Amino acid sequence: MAVLRRLPGAAATAPTVARAIDGNVHFYATCPRGLAAALAEELTALGAQNASADEAGVSFEGPFEVAYAANLESRLATRILWRMTRFDYRNENDIYEGAKRVRWHAHFGVERTFKVETNGVKAPVKSLDFITLKVKDAVADVFRDALGKRPDVSSREPDVRVHCFLDAKWCTLYLDTSGEPLFKRGRREQVGEAPLKKNLAAGLLKLSGWTPGQPLLDPMCGSGTILVEAAEMALQLAPGRDRPFGFENLTRFDAAKWAEIKAAGLARAELIAPKPIFGSDLYGRSVEGARANLRDMGLESVVSLKQVNLLEISAPAESGFIVTNPPYGVRLGEKETLADFYPELGHLLKQKFAGWNAYILSGDTDLPKLIRLSATKRTPLYNGAIECRLYEYRMVAGANRRP
Ligand SMILES: C[S@@+](CC[C@H](N)C(=O)[O-])C[C@H]1O[C@@H](n2cnc3c(N)ncnc32)[C@H](O)[C@@H]1O
């Protein structure tokens, strides 16, 4: 484990800079709430050391280059943040002073634009916007003191992002190695009604236990987010293969090392599963949107798509996984219509999907009760700000079959 030491001269309550002295650096990966444990496993498989999950993400250590692999390969992370400093604070000025102790000019060039974002949980400060301003001033002042000039701020497309996290006692400052969040995989897409974020879709697959080669069905596929993630997993395609990353704008960026890691990721692409992935939706426009998305990514041949009412489908294989997020009505009236739909969904699973495991994401706790099957697991997950559950139904083979 990396050893932490306080820098000489730093008092216990004054801003301190924690640094691993074995060459490792500290990272924090954010993710949708509910996926942190799965993300810790994923990052460990990618070379992260001492991965430790909390509510909002995973802290880990490793050589700087582990950020290249994590950004390129993680399906579950939202951002990979490189920790610059962590210190206890009592007021806004402590935050300015702590931010000023970081040698920002050693981490990015003065010609780069930057942006500061602040998030807080139980932070004893009046305004997070004011903290953003203080950190921005500190970064600019460090550059001005060292170089006589300061980088510009860009709020729309910054080259470099600084993240400030506050809790009741601690302020942590990070440089973002991802840039745009990682659920943006770098392609323009057709979006349907309420598309899932890519990392949440990948998280549903991960939590279901589905692995490429096993039959998979999303019978309410919308724009096909779950199908696209599954098809990429079946082809072993790196999720970040087509996009730039924030680390490319940092001084520490090693282009040769990155080229090597990326080339290894791209060389691996290979088809494991010929055609066990199935998707359908009630609406032709959804199916066409999903088809266009799969086609644009060269994944069309991996997924069988059709337009059909879920209530009319039959199982495409003896056993397999259903992973899906049905509509859950937020407007009055929608909920009443759905109250008829959910019992039919339960009936369908019982009658036609014996031998299958179904994983259904819902943000409504009343509707799944209407499925009238007992869930074997309910995993809390967040779809943005919406608290959801992933309901697991294991349909026992033979139990409900008609003669
Ligand atoms: C919440 S959206 C799914 C979004 C999708 N996961 C995505 O990321 O794009 C629910 C989908 O269920 C579909 N749907 C609703 N009723 C259906 C039914 N009876 N049969 C099949 N699909 C249905 C809707 O057309 C919609 O695309």
Short mmCIF file of C-alpha atoms and ligand atoms in Angstrom, two decimals:
data_model
loop_
_atom_site.label_atom_id
_atom_site.label_comp_id
_atom_site.label_asym_id
_atom_site.label_seq_id
_atom_site.Cartn_x
_atom_site.Cartn_y
_atom_site.Cartn_z
CA MET A 1 0.00 0.00 0.00
CA ALA A 2 1.20 3.51 -0.74
CA VAL A 3 2.53 5.31 2.31
CA LEU A 4 1.10 8.74 3.03
CA ARG A 5 3.14 11.44 4.62
CA ARG A 6 2.43 14.94 5.65
CA LEU A 7 4.66 17.41 3.88
CA PRO A 8 7.23 18.99 6.20
CA GLY A 9 6.08 22.15 7.91
CA ALA A 10 2.39 21.41 7.63
CA ALA A 11 0.49 21.76 10.86
CA ALA A 12 -2.24 19.26 11.70
CA THR A 13 -5.08 21.66 10.99
CA ALA A 14 -3.44 23.66 8.19
CA PRO A 15 -3.91 22.57 4.57
CA THR A 16 -1.74 19.55 3.89
CA VAL A 17 -0.78 17.72 0.75
CA ALA A 18 -0.91 13.92 0.98
CA ARG A 19 1.34 12.11 -1.44
CA ALA A 20 2.12 8.46 -1.99
CA ILE A 21 5.88 8.10 -1.78
CA ASP A 22 6.22 4.90 -3.78
CA GLY A 23 5.46 6.55 -7.16
CA ASN A 24 1.78 5.73 -6.97
CA VAL A 25 -0.80 8.46 -7.14
CA HIS A 26 -4.30 8.59 -5.68
CA PHE A 27 -7.42 8.47 -7.79
CA TYR A 28 -11.14 8.62 -7.21
CA ALA A 29 -13.56 7.16 -9.75
CA THR A 30 -17.13 8.42 -9.65
CA CYS A 31 -20.07 6.29 -10.82
CA PRO A 32 -23.87 6.03 -10.58
CA ARG A 33 -24.80 5.37 -6.95
CA GLY A 34 -25.27 1.64 -6.39
CA LEU A 35 -22.45 0.58 -8.72
CA ALA A 36 -19.40 1.41 -6.59
CA ALA A 37 -18.73 -2.16 -5.40
CA ALA A 38 -18.92 -3.46 -8.98
CA LEU A 39 -16.70 -0.57 -10.13
CA ALA A 40 -14.07 -1.42 -7.48
CA GLU A 41 -13.88 -4.95 -8.93
CA GLU A 42 -13.68 -3.64 -12.48
CA LEU A 43 -10.90 -1.18 -11.63
CA THR A 44 -8.92 -3.81 -9.74
CA ALA A 45 -9.03 -6.02 -12.84
CA LEU A 46 -7.64 -3.03 -14.78
CA GLY A 47 -4.65 -2.66 -12.45
CA ALA A 48 -5.96 -0.36 -9.70
CA GLN A 49 -4.49 -1.00 -6.25
CA ASN A 50 -6.26 -0.73 -2.88
CA ALA A 51 -9.62 -0.03 -4.52
CA SER A 52 -12.13 0.93 -1.87
CA ALA A 53 -15.79 1.64 -2.61
CA ASP A 54 -17.96 4.21 -0.85
CA GLU A 55 -21.42 5.58 -1.71
CA ALA A 56 -20.41 7.74 -4.64
CA GLY A 57 -17.43 5.96 -6.12
CA VAL A 58 -14.12 4.23 -5.59
CA SER A 59 -10.80 5.53 -4.30
CA PHE A 60 -7.75 3.69 -5.58
CA GLU A 61 -4.04 4.02 -6.15
CA GLY A 62 -1.64 3.16 -8.87
CA PRO A 63 0.94 4.51 -11.26
CA PHE A 64 -0.39 7.47 -13.26
CA GLU A 65 -0.78 5.22 -16.32
CA VAL A 66 -3.51 3.21 -14.60
CA ALA A 67 -5.73 6.19 -15.46
CA TYR A 68 -5.17 5.45 -19.17
CA ALA A 69 -6.48 1.89 -18.80
CA ALA A 70 -9.32 2.93 -16.48
CA ASN A 71 -10.53 5.64 -18.88
CA LEU A 72 -10.23 3.41 -21.92
CA GLU A 73 -11.75 0.27 -20.44
CA SER A 74 -14.10 1.09 -17.58
CA ARG A 75 -17.75 0.59 -18.46
CA LEU A 76 -19.02 1.64 -15.03
CA ALA A 77 -17.07 4.78 -14.10
CA THR A 78 -18.33 8.29 -14.80
CA ARG A 79 -14.98 10.03 -14.26
CA ILE A 80 -11.46 9.10 -13.16
CA LEU A 81 -10.15 11.91 -10.94
CA TRP A 82 -6.52 12.37 -9.98
CA ARG A 83 -6.19 13.61 -6.42
CA MET A 84 -4.06 16.73 -6.03
CA THR A 85 -4.61 17.54 -2.37
CA ARG A 86 -6.86 16.92 0.61
CA PHE A 87 -7.01 19.15 3.64
CA ASP A 88 -9.33 20.01 6.48
CA TYR A 89 -10.97 23.40 6.29
CA ARG A 90 -13.14 25.68 8.34
CA ASN A 91 -13.94 28.47 5.93
CA GLU A 92 -13.65 29.71 2.36
CA ASN A 93 -10.22 31.18 2.95
CA ASP A 94 -8.79 27.82 4.09
CA ILE A 95 -9.94 26.45 0.73
CA TYR A 96 -8.19 29.24 -1.17
CA GLU A 97 -4.99 28.67 0.82
CA GLY A 98 -5.16 24.89 0.37
CA ALA A 99 -5.75 25.22 -3.38
CA LYS A 100 -2.79 27.62 -3.61
CA ARG A 101 -0.43 25.00 -2.26
CA VAL A 102 -0.85 22.87 -5.40
CA ARG A 103 1.69 23.49 -8.18
CA TRP A 104 -1.00 23.73 -10.84
CA HIS A 105 1.49 25.13 -13.37
CA ALA A 106 3.43 21.86 -13.15
CA HIS A 107 0.30 19.92 -14.16
CA PHE A 108 -0.95 21.85 -17.19
CA GLY A 109 0.29 24.53 -19.55
CA VAL A 110 -0.76 28.17 -19.27
CA GLU A 111 -2.15 27.96 -22.83
CA ARG A 112 -4.80 25.44 -21.67
CA THR A 113 -8.27 26.62 -20.69
CA PHE A 114 -9.68 25.33 -17.42
CA LYS A 115 -12.85 25.06 -15.42
CA VAL A 116 -13.54 24.43 -11.74
CA GLU A 117 -16.57 22.46 -10.51
CA THR A 118 -17.55 22.12 -6.86
CA ASN A 119 -19.74 19.54 -5.16
CA GLY A 120 -20.46 19.34 -1.48
CA VAL A 121 -22.14 17.08 1.06
CA LYS A 122 -22.94 18.74 4.40
CA ALA A 123 -20.33 21.40 3.61
CA PRO A 124 -20.47 24.29 6.09
CA VAL A 125 -20.18 26.96 3.41
CA LYS A 126 -22.73 29.48 2.18
CA SER A 127 -22.27 29.02 -1.53
CA LEU A 128 -20.61 26.32 -3.63
CA ASP A 129 -20.37 28.86 -6.47
CA PHE A 130 -18.27 31.06 -4.23
CA ILE A 131 -15.96 28.10 -3.50
CA THR A 132 -15.62 27.52 -7.24
CA LEU A 133 -14.53 31.15 -7.56
CA LYS A 134 -11.99 30.82 -4.71
CA VAL A 135 -10.43 27.69 -6.23
CA LYS A 136 -10.35 29.31 -9.69
CA ASP A 137 -8.59 32.35 -8.18
CA ALA A 138 -6.08 30.11 -6.39
CA VAL A 139 -5.25 28.23 -9.63
CA ALA A 140 -4.87 31.51 -11.54
CA ASP A 141 -2.73 33.03 -8.75
CA VAL A 142 -0.39 30.02 -8.68
CA PHE A 143 0.20 30.44 -12.43
CA ARG A 144 0.62 34.22 -12.14
CA ASP A 145 3.11 33.90 -9.28
CA ALA A 146 5.13 31.25 -11.13
CA LEU A 147 4.91 32.41 -14.75
CA GLY A 148 3.61 35.98 -14.69
CA LYS A 149 0.49 34.97 -16.65
CA ARG A 150 -2.61 32.86 -16.05
CA PRO A 151 -4.69 30.40 -18.11
CA ASP A 152 -8.15 31.37 -19.36
CA VAL A 153 -11.34 29.90 -18.00
CA SER A 154 -13.70 28.11 -20.37
CA SER A 155 -17.01 26.93 -18.97
CA ARG A 156 -18.17 25.13 -22.14
CA GLU A 157 -15.24 23.11 -23.45
CA PRO A 158 -12.34 23.40 -21.03
CA ASP A 159 -9.09 21.57 -21.77
CA VAL A 160 -8.61 20.90 -18.07
CA ARG A 161 -11.20 20.36 -15.33
CA VAL A 162 -10.54 20.86 -11.64
CA HIS A 163 -13.02 19.20 -9.28
CA CYS A 164 -13.48 20.37 -5.73
CA PHE A 165 -15.29 18.06 -3.28
CA LEU A 166 -16.30 19.25 0.15
CA ASP A 167 -17.68 17.32 3.06
CA ALA A 168 -18.28 18.59 6.56
CA LYS A 169 -14.55 18.74 7.30
CA TRP A 170 -12.43 17.93 4.27
CA CYS A 171 -11.77 19.62 0.97
CA THR A 172 -10.34 17.44 -1.81
CA LEU A 173 -9.12 18.83 -5.11
CA TYR A 174 -8.74 16.70 -8.21
CA LEU A 175 -7.65 17.01 -11.81
CA ASP A 176 -10.06 15.21 -14.10
CA THR A 177 -8.31 12.64 -16.29
CA SER A 178 -11.51 11.86 -18.21
CA GLY A 179 -12.68 15.21 -19.61
CA GLU A 180 -16.20 14.57 -20.89
CA PRO A 181 -17.90 12.00 -18.62
CA LEU A 182 -17.15 8.42 -19.57
CA PHE A 183 -20.79 7.51 -20.25
CA LYS A 184 -20.28 9.60 -23.38
CA ARG A 185 -18.56 7.04 -25.50
CA GLY A 186 -17.72 9.51 -28.25
CA ARG A 187 -20.33 8.95 -30.95
CA ARG A 188 -23.45 10.82 -31.90
CA GLU A 189 -26.50 8.69 -31.35
CA GLN A 190 -30.23 8.35 -31.87
CA VAL A 191 -31.85 8.80 -28.49
CA GLY A 192 -35.29 7.46 -27.68
CA GLU A 193 -37.61 7.95 -24.75
CA ALA A 194 -35.63 8.13 -21.47
CA PRO A 195 -32.38 6.50 -22.62
CA LEU A 196 -30.19 5.05 -19.91
CA LYS A 197 -26.69 6.39 -19.36
CA LYS A 198 -24.20 3.94 -20.85
CA ASN A 199 -22.48 3.22 -17.56
CA LEU A 200 -25.78 2.50 -15.85
CA ALA A 201 -26.76 0.14 -18.70
CA ALA A 202 -23.38 -1.61 -18.33
CA GLY A 203 -23.98 -1.72 -14.56
CA LEU A 204 -27.31 -3.54 -15.03
CA LEU A 205 -25.54 -6.15 -17.16
CA LYS A 206 -22.78 -6.48 -14.60
CA LEU A 207 -25.20 -6.84 -11.66
CA SER A 208 -27.27 -9.41 -13.55
CA GLY A 209 -24.22 -11.65 -13.90
CA TRP A 210 -24.70 -11.91 -17.68
CA THR A 211 -21.54 -12.70 -19.56
CA PRO A 212 -21.05 -12.72 -23.35
CA GLY A 213 -22.02 -16.02 -24.87
CA GLN A 214 -25.17 -16.40 -22.77
CA PRO A 215 -28.48 -15.47 -24.40
CA LEU A 216 -29.61 -11.94 -23.54
CA LEU A 217 -32.89 -10.19 -24.29
CA ASP A 218 -34.00 -6.59 -23.80
CA PRO A 219 -37.65 -6.69 -24.87
CA MET A 220 -38.18 -2.93 -24.24
CA CYS A 221 -34.95 -1.80 -25.80
CA GLY A 222 -35.79 1.82 -26.74
CA SER A 223 -32.69 3.25 -28.39
CA GLY A 224 -30.78 0.08 -27.50
CA THR A 225 -28.39 1.28 -24.80
CA ILE A 226 -28.28 -2.09 -22.98
CA LEU A 227 -27.90 -3.94 -26.30
CA VAL A 228 -25.03 -1.71 -27.45
CA GLU A 229 -23.14 -2.22 -24.19
CA ALA A 230 -23.71 -6.00 -24.36
CA ALA A 231 -22.64 -6.18 -28.02
CA GLU A 232 -19.46 -4.25 -27.26
CA MET A 233 -18.75 -6.60 -24.37
CA ALA A 234 -19.32 -9.60 -26.66
CA LEU A 235 -16.81 -8.14 -29.13
CA GLN A 236 -14.42 -7.14 -26.33
CA LEU A 237 -14.40 -3.58 -27.65
CA ALA A 238 -12.92 -0.95 -25.35
CA PRO A 239 -15.70 1.55 -24.52
CA GLY A 240 -13.39 4.55 -24.83
CA ARG A 241 -11.80 3.59 -28.14
CA ASP A 242 -13.24 6.51 -30.11
CA ARG A 243 -12.94 9.48 -27.79
CA PRO A 244 -10.38 11.89 -26.39
CA PHE A 245 -9.58 12.12 -22.67
CA GLY A 246 -8.69 14.89 -20.25
CA PHE A 247 -5.32 13.31 -19.41
CA GLU A 248 -4.14 14.11 -22.95
CA ASN A 249 -4.09 17.81 -21.93
CA LEU A 250 -2.02 17.31 -18.79
CA THR A 251 1.74 17.85 -18.66
CA ARG A 252 2.30 14.36 -17.35
CA PHE A 253 0.70 12.80 -20.43
CA ASP A 254 2.98 10.23 -22.04
CA ALA A 255 1.77 9.85 -25.64
CA ALA A 256 3.91 6.77 -26.36
CA LYS A 257 2.65 4.92 -23.28
CA TRP A 258 -0.96 5.85 -24.10
CA ALA A 259 -0.53 4.65 -27.71
CA GLU A 260 0.78 1.33 -26.37
CA ILE A 261 -2.13 0.84 -23.93
CA LYS A 262 -4.71 1.86 -26.53
CA ALA A 263 -3.21 -0.42 -29.20
CA ALA A 264 -3.34 -3.37 -26.79
CA GLY A 265 -7.00 -2.56 -26.05
CA LEU A 266 -7.90 -2.35 -29.75
CA ALA A 267 -6.00 -5.49 -30.74
CA ARG A 268 -8.12 -7.58 -28.39
CA ALA A 269 -11.41 -7.00 -30.21
CA GLU A 270 -12.80 -10.37 -31.15
CA LEU A 271 -16.24 -11.91 -31.41
CA ILE A 272 -17.01 -14.24 -28.51
CA ALA A 273 -20.70 -14.68 -29.13
CA PRO A 274 -22.12 -14.95 -32.64
CA LYS A 275 -25.77 -13.95 -32.07
CA PRO A 276 -27.17 -14.55 -28.63
CA ILE A 277 -28.28 -10.94 -28.06
CA PHE A 278 -31.91 -10.08 -28.77
CA GLY A 279 -33.73 -6.78 -28.62
CA SER A 280 -37.26 -5.63 -29.35
CA ASP A 281 -39.61 -2.75 -28.71
CA LEU A 282 -43.25 -1.97 -29.28
CA TYR A 283 -42.47 0.97 -31.53
CA GLY A 284 -40.89 0.85 -34.97
CA ARG A 285 -39.15 4.18 -34.45
CA SER A 286 -37.40 2.84 -31.33
CA VAL A 287 -36.27 -0.30 -33.13
CA GLU A 288 -35.02 1.80 -36.06
CA GLY A 289 -33.14 4.09 -33.62
CA ALA A 290 -31.54 1.09 -31.92
CA ARG A 291 -30.67 -0.39 -35.32
CA ALA A 292 -29.05 2.87 -36.46
CA ASN A 293 -27.00 3.05 -33.25
CA LEU A 294 -25.82 -0.55 -33.59
CA ARG A 295 -25.06 -0.05 -37.30
CA ASP A 296 -23.04 3.13 -36.70
CA MET A 297 -20.86 1.18 -34.28
CA GLY A 298 -20.49 -1.86 -36.51
CA LEU A 299 -22.47 -3.97 -34.03
CA GLU A 300 -25.58 -4.74 -36.09
CA SER A 301 -24.60 -8.33 -36.82
CA VAL A 302 -24.27 -9.17 -33.12
CA VAL A 303 -27.88 -8.30 -32.19
CA SER A 304 -31.22 -9.61 -33.51
CA LEU A 305 -33.78 -6.81 -33.46
CA LYS A 306 -37.50 -6.78 -34.09
CA GLN A 307 -40.57 -4.67 -33.51
CA VAL A 308 -43.00 -6.57 -31.31
CA ASN A 309 -45.19 -6.09 -28.28
CA LEU A 310 -43.44 -7.61 -25.31
CA LEU A 311 -46.64 -9.41 -24.40
CA GLU A 312 -46.50 -11.33 -27.66
CA ILE A 313 -42.93 -12.57 -27.60
CA SER A 314 -41.60 -16.03 -26.85
CA ALA A 315 -38.27 -16.93 -25.35
CA PRO A 316 -35.57 -16.99 -28.05
CA ALA A 317 -33.61 -19.70 -26.17
CA GLU A 318 -34.13 -22.33 -23.45
CA SER A 319 -32.57 -20.12 -20.81
CA GLY A 320 -30.89 -16.77 -20.58
CA PHE A 321 -31.05 -13.25 -19.15
CA ILE A 322 -33.64 -10.54 -19.59
CA VAL A 323 -32.17 -7.15 -18.69
CA THR A 324 -34.52 -4.26 -19.28
CA ASN A 325 -36.00 -1.02 -18.03
CA PRO A 326 -39.70 -0.80 -18.69
CA PRO A 327 -41.50 2.53 -18.73
CA TYR A 328 -42.40 3.82 -15.30
CA GLY A 329 -44.94 6.58 -15.51
CA VAL A 330 -44.27 9.88 -13.86
CA ARG A 331 -47.48 11.46 -15.12
CA LEU A 332 -50.92 10.56 -13.81
CA GLY A 333 -52.73 8.33 -16.27
CA GLU A 334 -49.46 6.74 -17.41
CA LYS A 335 -49.29 5.02 -14.08
CA GLU A 336 -52.83 3.69 -14.51
CA THR A 337 -52.01 2.26 -17.94
CA LEU A 338 -48.87 0.70 -16.53
CA ALA A 339 -50.86 -0.82 -13.67
CA ASP A 340 -52.48 -3.05 -16.31
CA PHE A 341 -49.17 -3.74 -18.05
CA TYR A 342 -47.11 -4.96 -15.10
CA PRO A 343 -49.34 -7.95 -14.14
CA GLU A 344 -49.20 -9.00 -17.81
CA LEU A 345 -45.41 -8.74 -17.73
CA GLY A 346 -45.36 -11.03 -14.66
CA HIS A 347 -47.68 -13.48 -16.40
CA LEU A 348 -45.49 -13.52 -19.51
CA LEU A 349 -42.34 -14.24 -17.51
CA LYS A 350 -44.07 -17.09 -15.73
CA GLN A 351 -45.61 -18.62 -18.83
CA LYS A 352 -42.88 -18.18 -21.39
CA PHE A 353 -39.57 -17.56 -19.67
CA ALA A 354 -39.13 -20.49 -17.32
CA GLY A 355 -35.39 -21.10 -17.04
CA TRP A 356 -34.58 -17.40 -17.54
CA ASN A 357 -33.40 -14.80 -15.04
CA ALA A 358 -35.06 -11.42 -15.43
CA TYR A 359 -33.54 -8.13 -14.23
CA ILE A 360 -35.95 -5.24 -14.30
CA LEU A 361 -34.99 -1.67 -13.41
CA SER A 362 -37.76 0.45 -11.98
CA GLY A 363 -37.91 3.85 -10.37
CA ASP A 364 -41.37 3.19 -9.04
CA THR A 365 -41.78 0.98 -6.01
CA ASP A 366 -45.52 0.39 -6.52
CA LEU A 367 -45.48 -0.91 -10.08
CA PRO A 368 -43.14 -3.89 -9.60
CA LYS A 369 -45.46 -5.17 -6.86
CA LEU A 370 -48.02 -5.64 -9.62
CA ILE A 371 -45.76 -8.13 -11.40
CA ARG A 372 -46.96 -10.58 -8.73
CA LEU A 373 -43.77 -12.59 -8.70
CA SER A 374 -41.49 -12.58 -5.71
CA ALA A 375 -38.22 -10.83 -6.44
CA THR A 376 -35.18 -12.85 -5.38
CA LYS A 377 -33.13 -9.66 -5.06
CA ARG A 378 -33.71 -5.90 -5.05
CA THR A 379 -30.57 -3.83 -5.65
CA PRO A 380 -30.82 -0.07 -4.99
CA LEU A 381 -29.45 1.96 -7.91
CA TYR A 382 -29.73 5.55 -9.03
CA ASN A 383 -30.70 6.60 -12.53
CA GLY A 384 -29.41 10.18 -12.24
CA ALA A 385 -31.36 11.55 -9.29
CA ILE A 386 -34.10 8.89 -9.50
CA GLU A 387 -33.84 6.21 -6.87
CA CYS A 388 -34.48 2.85 -8.53
CA ARG A 389 -34.33 -0.84 -7.76
CA LEU A 390 -33.01 -3.58 -9.97
CA TYR A 391 -35.46 -6.44 -9.35
CA GLU A 392 -34.23 -9.96 -9.93
CA TYR A 393 -36.70 -12.71 -10.81
CA ARG A 394 -35.33 -16.21 -11.22
CA MET A 395 -37.85 -18.12 -13.26
CA VAL A 396 -37.54 -21.75 -12.28
CA ALA A 397 -37.40 -24.07 -15.32
CA GLY A 398 -40.42 -26.29 -15.73
CA ALA A 399 -42.32 -24.90 -12.76
CA ASN A 400 -44.86 -22.90 -14.72
CA ARG A 401 -44.86 -24.62 -18.06
CA ARG A 402 -48.12 -25.61 -19.66
CA PRO A 403 -48.36 -29.35 -20.49
C1 LIG B 1 -37.66 3.53 -20.45
S1 LIG B 1 -37.70 3.09 -22.12
C2 LIG B 1 -36.27 2.09 -22.37
C3 LIG B 1 -35.08 2.92 -22.69
C4 LIG B 1 -33.88 2.11 -23.13
N1 LIG B 1 -33.34 1.27 -22.07
C5 LIG B 1 -32.80 3.03 -23.66
O1 LIG B 1 -31.75 3.18 -22.99
O2 LIG B 1 -33.01 3.65 -24.71
C6 LIG B 1 -38.99 1.91 -22.17
C7 LIG B 1 -39.26 1.32 -23.54
O3 LIG B 1 -40.30 0.36 -23.41
C8 LIG B 1 -41.01 0.33 -24.65
N2 LIG B 1 -42.29 -0.33 -24.42
C9 LIG B 1 -43.37 0.13 -23.73
N3 LIG B 1 -44.37 -0.78 -23.75
C10 LIG B 1 -43.92 -1.85 -24.47
C11 LIG B 1 -44.48 -3.11 -24.84
N4 LIG B 1 -45.71 -3.44 -24.51
N5 LIG B 1 -43.71 -3.94 -25.59
C12 LIG B 1 -42.45 -3.61 -25.95
N6 LIG B 1 -41.88 -2.42 -25.63
C13 LIG B 1 -42.59 -1.55 -24.90
C14 LIG B 1 -41.10 1.80 -25.01
O4 LIG B 1 -41.34 1.95 -26.40
C15 LIG B 1 -39.74 2.33 -24.59
O5 LIG B 1 -38.85 2.34 -25.67
#
